Amino acid sequence: MIKKFIIKHKGFISIIIISLSLLFFYYGKVILNANDYNFTFRGDGIKNYYTYAYFIKYDKISTSFTGMNYPYGEHFLYTDCHPLLSTFLKFFPFFTDKSVGILNLLMIFSIFFTTIILYLIFQHLKIKPLLNIFATIGITALAPQIFRMTGHYA
């Protein structure tokens, strides 16, 4: 039963193994200690980390960000604080100190989900399995999101 499943889905299993291996090769330290890393300490990148973490930890009103524009504050949508994610995490106070790690892991594993989606699209288009695997890995490696991990999070 398991052998038939593996044989039938060997391309999909291969893509999962290859993409996870590449992610752990390049981002292994970050994956294992996600809360200890920032991908950048300059410009928009550090501002996005700050606004996101500050909004989750300190702001009580759901649409007001008080970490900038003292004493008036700012509407949280203008601060690039990942409004959907940060609003969701505000409901779970035990994630307050892990917010940076959650953001880092979501960015890294978005690359993994890209490979899965691309593989399934190519499979639906009836691309040959070996070409599908190479094209999926190649397109994912060339995706512009990889180069934006150093500062353009929002």
Tab-separated table of C-alpha atoms in Angstrom:
chain	number	residue	atom	x	y	z
A	1	MET	CA	0.000	0.000	0.000
A	2	ILE	CA	2.701	2.496	1.007
A	3	LYS	CA	4.940	1.303	-1.827
A	4	LYS	CA	2.164	1.974	-4.383
A	5	PHE	CA	1.620	5.435	-2.925
A	6	ILE	CA	5.341	6.250	-3.129
A	7	ILE	CA	5.603	5.001	-6.707
A	8	LYS	CA	2.507	6.906	-7.783
A	9	HIS	CA	3.608	10.175	-6.143
A	10	LYS	CA	7.394	9.927	-6.508
A	11	GLY	CA	7.649	13.299	-8.268
A	12	PHE	CA	5.727	15.091	-5.535
A	13	ILE	CA	7.736	13.370	-2.801
A	14	SER	CA	10.941	14.264	-4.661
A	15	ILE	CA	9.984	17.916	-4.835
A	16	ILE	CA	9.240	17.969	-1.097
A	17	ILE	CA	12.565	16.327	-0.240
A	18	ILE	CA	14.604	18.523	-2.603
A	19	SER	CA	12.980	21.789	-1.568
A	20	LEU	CA	13.199	21.044	2.162
A	21	SER	CA	16.827	19.969	1.754
A	22	LEU	CA	17.701	23.210	-0.040
A	23	LEU	CA	15.854	25.279	2.551
A	24	PHE	CA	17.661	23.587	5.427
A	25	PHE	CA	20.988	23.932	3.585
A	26	TYR	CA	20.597	27.694	3.111
A	27	TYR	CA	18.416	28.647	6.078
A	28	GLY	CA	19.010	25.832	8.567
A	29	LYS	CA	20.293	28.069	11.370
A	30	VAL	CA	17.409	30.463	10.912
A	31	ILE	CA	14.810	27.674	10.846
A	32	LEU	CA	16.118	26.154	14.060
A	33	ASN	CA	16.480	29.535	15.846
A	34	ALA	CA	13.973	31.690	13.985
A	35	ASN	CA	13.416	34.210	16.757
A	36	ASP	CA	17.134	35.005	17.034
A	37	TYR	CA	17.565	36.322	13.476
A	38	ASN	CA	16.639	39.403	11.521
A	39	PHE	CA	17.236	39.294	7.797
A	40	THR	CA	18.271	42.954	7.823
A	41	PHE	CA	19.079	45.746	10.228
A	42	ARG	CA	18.660	48.640	7.812
A	43	GLY	CA	15.930	50.787	6.334
A	44	ASP	CA	12.501	49.380	5.665
A	45	GLY	CA	13.437	45.919	6.885
A	46	ILE	CA	14.148	46.868	10.484
A	47	LYS	CA	11.139	49.218	10.459
A	48	ASN	CA	8.883	46.360	9.360
A	49	TYR	CA	10.219	44.066	12.089
A	50	TYR	CA	9.779	46.848	14.661
A	51	THR	CA	6.245	47.865	13.698
A	52	TYR	CA	5.093	44.252	13.496
A	53	ALA	CA	6.550	43.220	16.873
A	54	TYR	CA	5.555	46.461	18.620
A	55	PHE	CA	1.972	46.298	17.408
A	56	ILE	CA	1.573	42.715	18.640
A	57	LYS	CA	3.188	43.328	22.017
A	58	TYR	CA	2.101	46.824	23.094
A	59	ASP	CA	-0.903	48.154	21.214
A	60	LYS	CA	-4.250	47.508	22.810
A	61	ILE	CA	-6.485	49.181	20.218
A	62	SER	CA	-6.780	47.012	17.153
A	63	THR	CA	-6.366	49.740	14.516
A	64	SER	CA	-3.993	52.187	16.206
A	65	PHE	CA	-0.203	51.936	16.210
A	66	THR	CA	1.373	53.994	19.008
A	67	GLY	CA	5.020	53.205	18.330
A	68	MET	CA	5.477	56.124	15.897
A	69	ASN	CA	4.130	59.661	15.412
A	70	TYR	CA	4.063	60.453	19.144
A	71	PRO	CA	1.703	61.500	20.787
A	72	TYR	CA	-0.989	60.841	18.185
A	73	GLY	CA	-0.061	57.431	16.878
A	74	GLU	CA	-0.739	56.129	13.418
A	75	HIS	CA	-3.267	53.898	11.731
A	76	PHE	CA	-1.729	50.420	11.717
A	77	LEU	CA	-2.266	49.890	7.965
A	78	TYR	CA	0.190	52.699	7.154
A	79	THR	CA	3.017	51.197	9.183
A	80	ASP	CA	3.661	47.980	7.193
A	81	CYS	CA	3.146	45.850	10.291
A	82	HIS	CA	1.622	42.914	8.408
A	83	PRO	CA	-1.882	43.863	9.523
A	84	LEU	CA	-3.589	40.510	8.981
A	85	LEU	CA	-0.872	38.448	10.657
A	86	SER	CA	-0.232	40.858	13.520
A	87	THR	CA	-3.945	41.264	14.263
A	88	PHE	CA	-4.332	37.473	14.307
A	89	LEU	CA	-1.333	37.026	16.643
A	90	LYS	CA	-2.671	39.648	19.078
A	91	PHE	CA	-5.344	37.126	20.072
A	92	PHE	CA	-2.662	34.690	21.264
A	93	PRO	CA	-0.540	36.392	23.948
A	94	PHE	CA	1.846	33.430	24.216
A	95	PHE	CA	3.128	34.308	20.701
A	96	THR	CA	4.107	37.841	21.737
A	97	ASP	CA	7.792	37.050	22.275
A	98	LYS	CA	7.956	34.735	19.240
A	99	SER	CA	6.514	37.128	16.670
A	100	VAL	CA	9.790	37.742	14.810
A	101	GLY	CA	10.416	33.997	14.589
A	102	ILE	CA	6.935	33.415	13.205
A	103	LEU	CA	7.483	36.056	10.525
A	104	ASN	CA	10.870	34.581	9.605
A	105	LEU	CA	9.472	31.058	9.338
A	106	LEU	CA	6.551	32.227	7.223
A	107	MET	CA	8.953	33.940	4.824
A	108	ILE	CA	11.210	30.899	4.554
A	109	PHE	CA	8.449	28.327	4.215
A	110	SER	CA	6.681	30.440	1.599
A	111	ILE	CA	9.493	29.262	-0.670
A	112	PHE	CA	8.580	25.662	0.157
A	113	PHE	CA	4.905	26.291	-0.608
A	114	THR	CA	5.925	27.904	-3.888
A	115	THR	CA	7.565	24.656	-4.989
A	116	ILE	CA	4.489	22.643	-4.111
A	117	ILE	CA	2.115	24.969	-5.950
A	118	LEU	CA	4.361	25.143	-9.014
A	119	TYR	CA	4.713	21.371	-9.112
A	120	LEU	CA	0.939	20.913	-8.940
A	121	ILE	CA	0.382	23.505	-11.674
A	122	PHE	CA	2.882	21.801	-13.961
A	123	GLN	CA	1.375	18.420	-13.167
A	124	HIS	CA	-2.053	19.750	-14.103
A	125	LEU	CA	-0.552	20.969	-17.396
A	126	LYS	CA	0.762	17.426	-17.941
A	127	ILE	CA	4.451	18.349	-17.967
A	128	LYS	CA	6.723	15.296	-17.825
A	129	PRO	CA	7.697	14.473	-14.223
A	130	LEU	CA	11.461	14.985	-14.535
A	131	LEU	CA	11.061	18.275	-16.391
A	132	ASN	CA	8.436	19.278	-13.851
A	133	ILE	CA	10.894	18.768	-10.972
A	134	PHE	CA	13.702	20.709	-12.673
A	135	ALA	CA	11.403	23.534	-13.760
A	136	THR	CA	9.840	23.808	-10.315
A	137	ILE	CA	13.199	24.044	-8.530
A	138	GLY	CA	14.602	26.410	-11.169
A	139	ILE	CA	11.659	28.801	-11.142
A	140	THR	CA	11.558	28.816	-7.352
A	141	ALA	CA	15.288	29.564	-7.137
A	142	LEU	CA	14.845	32.498	-9.514
A	143	ALA	CA	11.760	33.888	-7.750
A	144	PRO	CA	12.149	37.540	-6.761
A	145	GLN	CA	10.808	36.888	-3.248
A	146	ILE	CA	14.133	35.313	-2.272
A	147	PHE	CA	15.965	38.585	-2.919
A	148	ARG	CA	13.353	40.607	-1.029
A	149	MET	CA	14.000	38.814	2.256
A	150	THR	CA	16.488	41.532	3.178
A	151	GLY	CA	14.068	44.359	3.575
A	152	HIS	CA	10.749	44.459	1.743
A	153	TYR	CA	8.486	42.401	3.981
A	154	ALA	CA	5.262	44.290	3.573
